[in-house]
Coordinates of C-alpha atoms in Angstrom, one line a residue:
M9 CA 90.0 126.6 85.4
S10 CA 89.0 125.1 88.7
D11 CA 91.4 123.7 91.2
V12 CA 88.7 121.2 92.5
I13 CA 89.8 117.7 92.6
S14 CA 87.2 115.3 91.4
P15 CA 86.5 112.3 93.9
R16 CA 88.4 109.1 93.1
H17 CA 86.2 105.9 92.4
M18 CA 88.0 102.6 92.1
I19 CA 86.4 100.1 89.6
R20 CA 84.9 97.4 91.8
L21 CA 81.4 96.1 92.0
D22 CA 80.7 94.2 95.1
H23 CA 77.5 92.1 95.0
K24 CA 78.1 89.3 97.4
P25 CA 78.9 86.5 96.6
Q26 CA 79.9 88.0 93.3
L27 CA 82.7 90.5 92.8
F28 CA 84.1 92.4 89.8
S29 CA 87.1 94.5 89.7
F30 CA 89.4 96.1 87.1
R31 CA 93.1 95.7 88.1
V32 CA 96.5 96.7 86.5
A33 CA 99.7 95.3 87.6
G34 CA 103.3 95.6 86.7
L35 CA 106.0 93.1 86.2
V36 CA 109.3 94.6 87.7
F37 CA 112.6 92.7 87.1
H38 CA 116.0 93.1 88.6
N39 CA 119.0 90.6 88.7
G40 CA 116.7 87.8 87.4
H41 CA 114.3 88.4 90.0
L42 CA 110.5 89.7 90.0
L43 CA 109.1 92.1 92.5
V44 CA 106.1 90.9 94.3
N45 CA 104.0 92.1 97.2
R46 CA 101.3 90.7 99.7
S47 CA 99.3 91.8 102.6
V48 CA 101.0 90.6 105.8
T49 CA 97.9 88.4 106.5
D50 CA 98.1 86.6 103.1
R51 CA 100.1 83.5 102.2
Y52 CA 100.2 84.2 98.6
W53 CA 102.1 86.8 96.5
A54 CA 101.0 89.1 93.9
L55 CA 102.5 91.7 91.5
P56 CA 102.6 95.4 92.3
G57 CA 99.5 97.4 91.2
G58 CA 95.9 98.0 92.0
R59 CA 92.4 98.9 90.9
A60 CA 91.9 101.2 88.1
E61 CA 89.8 104.3 88.7
I62 CA 86.9 105.6 86.7
G63 CA 88.2 108.0 84.0
E64 CA 91.8 106.6 84.2
S65 CA 93.5 104.6 81.5
S66 CA 95.3 101.3 82.5
E67 CA 98.7 103.0 81.8
E68 CA 97.8 105.9 84.0
T69 CA 96.8 103.3 86.7
I70 CA 100.0 101.4 86.7
L71 CA 102.2 104.4 86.8
R72 CA 100.2 105.9 89.6
E73 CA 100.1 102.7 91.5
I74 CA 104.0 102.1 91.3
E75 CA 104.6 105.7 92.5
E76 CA 102.0 105.4 95.4
E77 CA 103.4 102.0 96.5
L78 CA 107.1 102.0 95.7
H79 CA 107.6 105.9 95.9
V80 CA 109.7 105.9 92.5
K81 CA 108.8 107.0 89.0
A82 CA 108.4 104.3 86.4
R83 CA 107.8 103.9 82.7
I84 CA 106.0 101.4 80.7
E85 CA 108.1 99.0 78.3
R86 CA 105.2 97.3 77.0
L87 CA 101.7 95.6 77.6
L88 CA 102.3 91.8 78.2
W89 CA 98.9 90.6 78.8
S90 CA 95.3 91.4 79.4
A91 CA 93.3 88.7 81.2
E92 CA 89.6 87.9 82.2
S93 CA 90.1 86.0 85.4
F94 CA 87.6 84.0 87.2
F95 CA 88.5 82.7 90.7
S96 CA 87.4 82.3 94.3
Y97 CA 88.4 85.1 96.9
G98 CA 87.3 84.5 100.3
E99 CA 83.6 84.3 100.2
Y100 CA 83.4 85.7 96.6
D101 CA 83.2 84.2 93.1
A102 CA 85.5 86.9 91.6
H103 CA 85.7 88.2 87.9
E104 CA 88.7 90.5 87.3
L105 CA 89.6 92.3 84.2
A106 CA 93.3 93.0 84.4
F107 CA 96.2 94.4 82.4
Y108 CA 99.8 93.3 83.1
Y109 CA 102.6 95.7 81.9
L110 CA 106.4 95.2 81.7
I111 CA 107.8 98.1 83.9
H112 CA 111.1 99.7 84.2
L113 CA 111.8 101.7 87.4
E114 CA 113.3 105.0 86.8
Q115 CA 114.9 105.4 90.2
A116 CA 116.7 103.1 92.5
F117 CA 114.8 100.7 94.4
P118 CA 116.1 98.3 97.2
F119 CA 117.1 94.8 96.2
H120 CA 117.8 91.7 98.3
E121 CA 117.7 88.1 97.1
S122 CA 115.5 86.9 100.1
D123 CA 114.5 89.7 102.6
I124 CA 111.5 92.1 102.6
V125 CA 112.8 95.2 100.9
H126 CA 109.9 97.6 101.3
R127 CA 106.7 98.0 103.3
I128 CA 103.7 100.3 103.1
V129 CA 100.3 100.7 104.6
D130 CA 97.6 100.7 102.0
G131 CA 94.6 99.9 104.0
V132 CA 96.6 97.0 105.3
D133 CA 100.2 96.5 105.8
V134 CA 101.9 95.3 102.5
E135 CA 105.4 93.9 102.2
F136 CA 107.5 93.8 99.0
R137 CA 110.1 91.3 98.0
W138 CA 112.1 89.9 95.2
L139 CA 111.5 86.3 94.0
L140 CA 113.7 84.6 91.5
A141 CA 111.9 84.8 88.1
T142 CA 111.7 81.3 87.4
A143 CA 108.4 79.1 87.1
P144 CA 109.3 76.6 90.0
V145 CA 110.1 79.4 92.5
L146 CA 107.0 81.4 91.6
K147 CA 104.8 78.5 91.7
E148 CA 106.3 77.3 95.1
S149 CA 105.8 80.8 96.4
D150 CA 102.0 80.8 95.3
L151 CA 102.2 83.8 93.1
R152 CA 98.7 84.8 91.8
P153 CA 97.5 84.7 89.3
A154 CA 99.2 81.4 88.6
F155 CA 99.5 82.0 84.8
I156 CA 102.3 84.4 85.5
A157 CA 104.6 81.7 86.8
E158 CA 103.7 79.6 84.0
R159 CA 104.8 82.3 81.4
I160 CA 107.5 84.1 83.3
E161 CA 110.4 82.4 81.4
A162 CA 109.1 83.3 78.0
L163 CA 107.4 86.7 78.1
P164 CA 105.3 87.6 74.9
E165 CA 106.8 90.0 72.4
R166 CA 103.2 91.2 71.6
H167 CA 100.2 91.6 73.8
E168 CA 98.2 88.4 74.6
H169 CA 94.7 88.2 75.7
L170 CA 93.8 85.4 78.2
I171 CA 90.7 83.9 79.9
V172 CA 91.7 82.5 83.0
R173 CA 89.7 80.3 85.4
E174 CA 91.6 79.2 88.5
G175 CA 90.6 76.7 90.9
V176 CA 89.6 77.3 94.7
K177 CA 92.7 77.8 96.6
R178 CA 91.8 78.1 100.3
H179 CA 94.4 78.4 103.0
D180 CA 92.7 77.8 106.3

């Protein structure tokens, strides 16, 4: 058996102005709040997670991303949604295939109702905070994709597949 580590290749096809990516994200709850993150240069929030790699299942991706970003072990409770999303992203017309898992953190993670609780450098500076898990708060905070806010107060008991077309939201 060889100890050679295969190179990692994220699933992303960049053919400007078109972009395709395969993303996996997790919904982590604590005290009625949802964990979100953003690049310090962005105005919108997103769920923790990242791009899948070739040869990696969506479940492997979310567990790897949680450990890389939050430095804690997690377990998957269940798959909530798979989504084919079409949206504008910078100069791109983006097409994203994404899986959204309900995640339970196996180790303690900082909590505060309004402050940034964690920071990492993942190519860019990324900050994490908890937002009250209600539709009005998540919409006002510009959580993306927007369908998460619309469905946050009634999570599905079984997996749902969605096709999402979000309008252009430019913040200049």
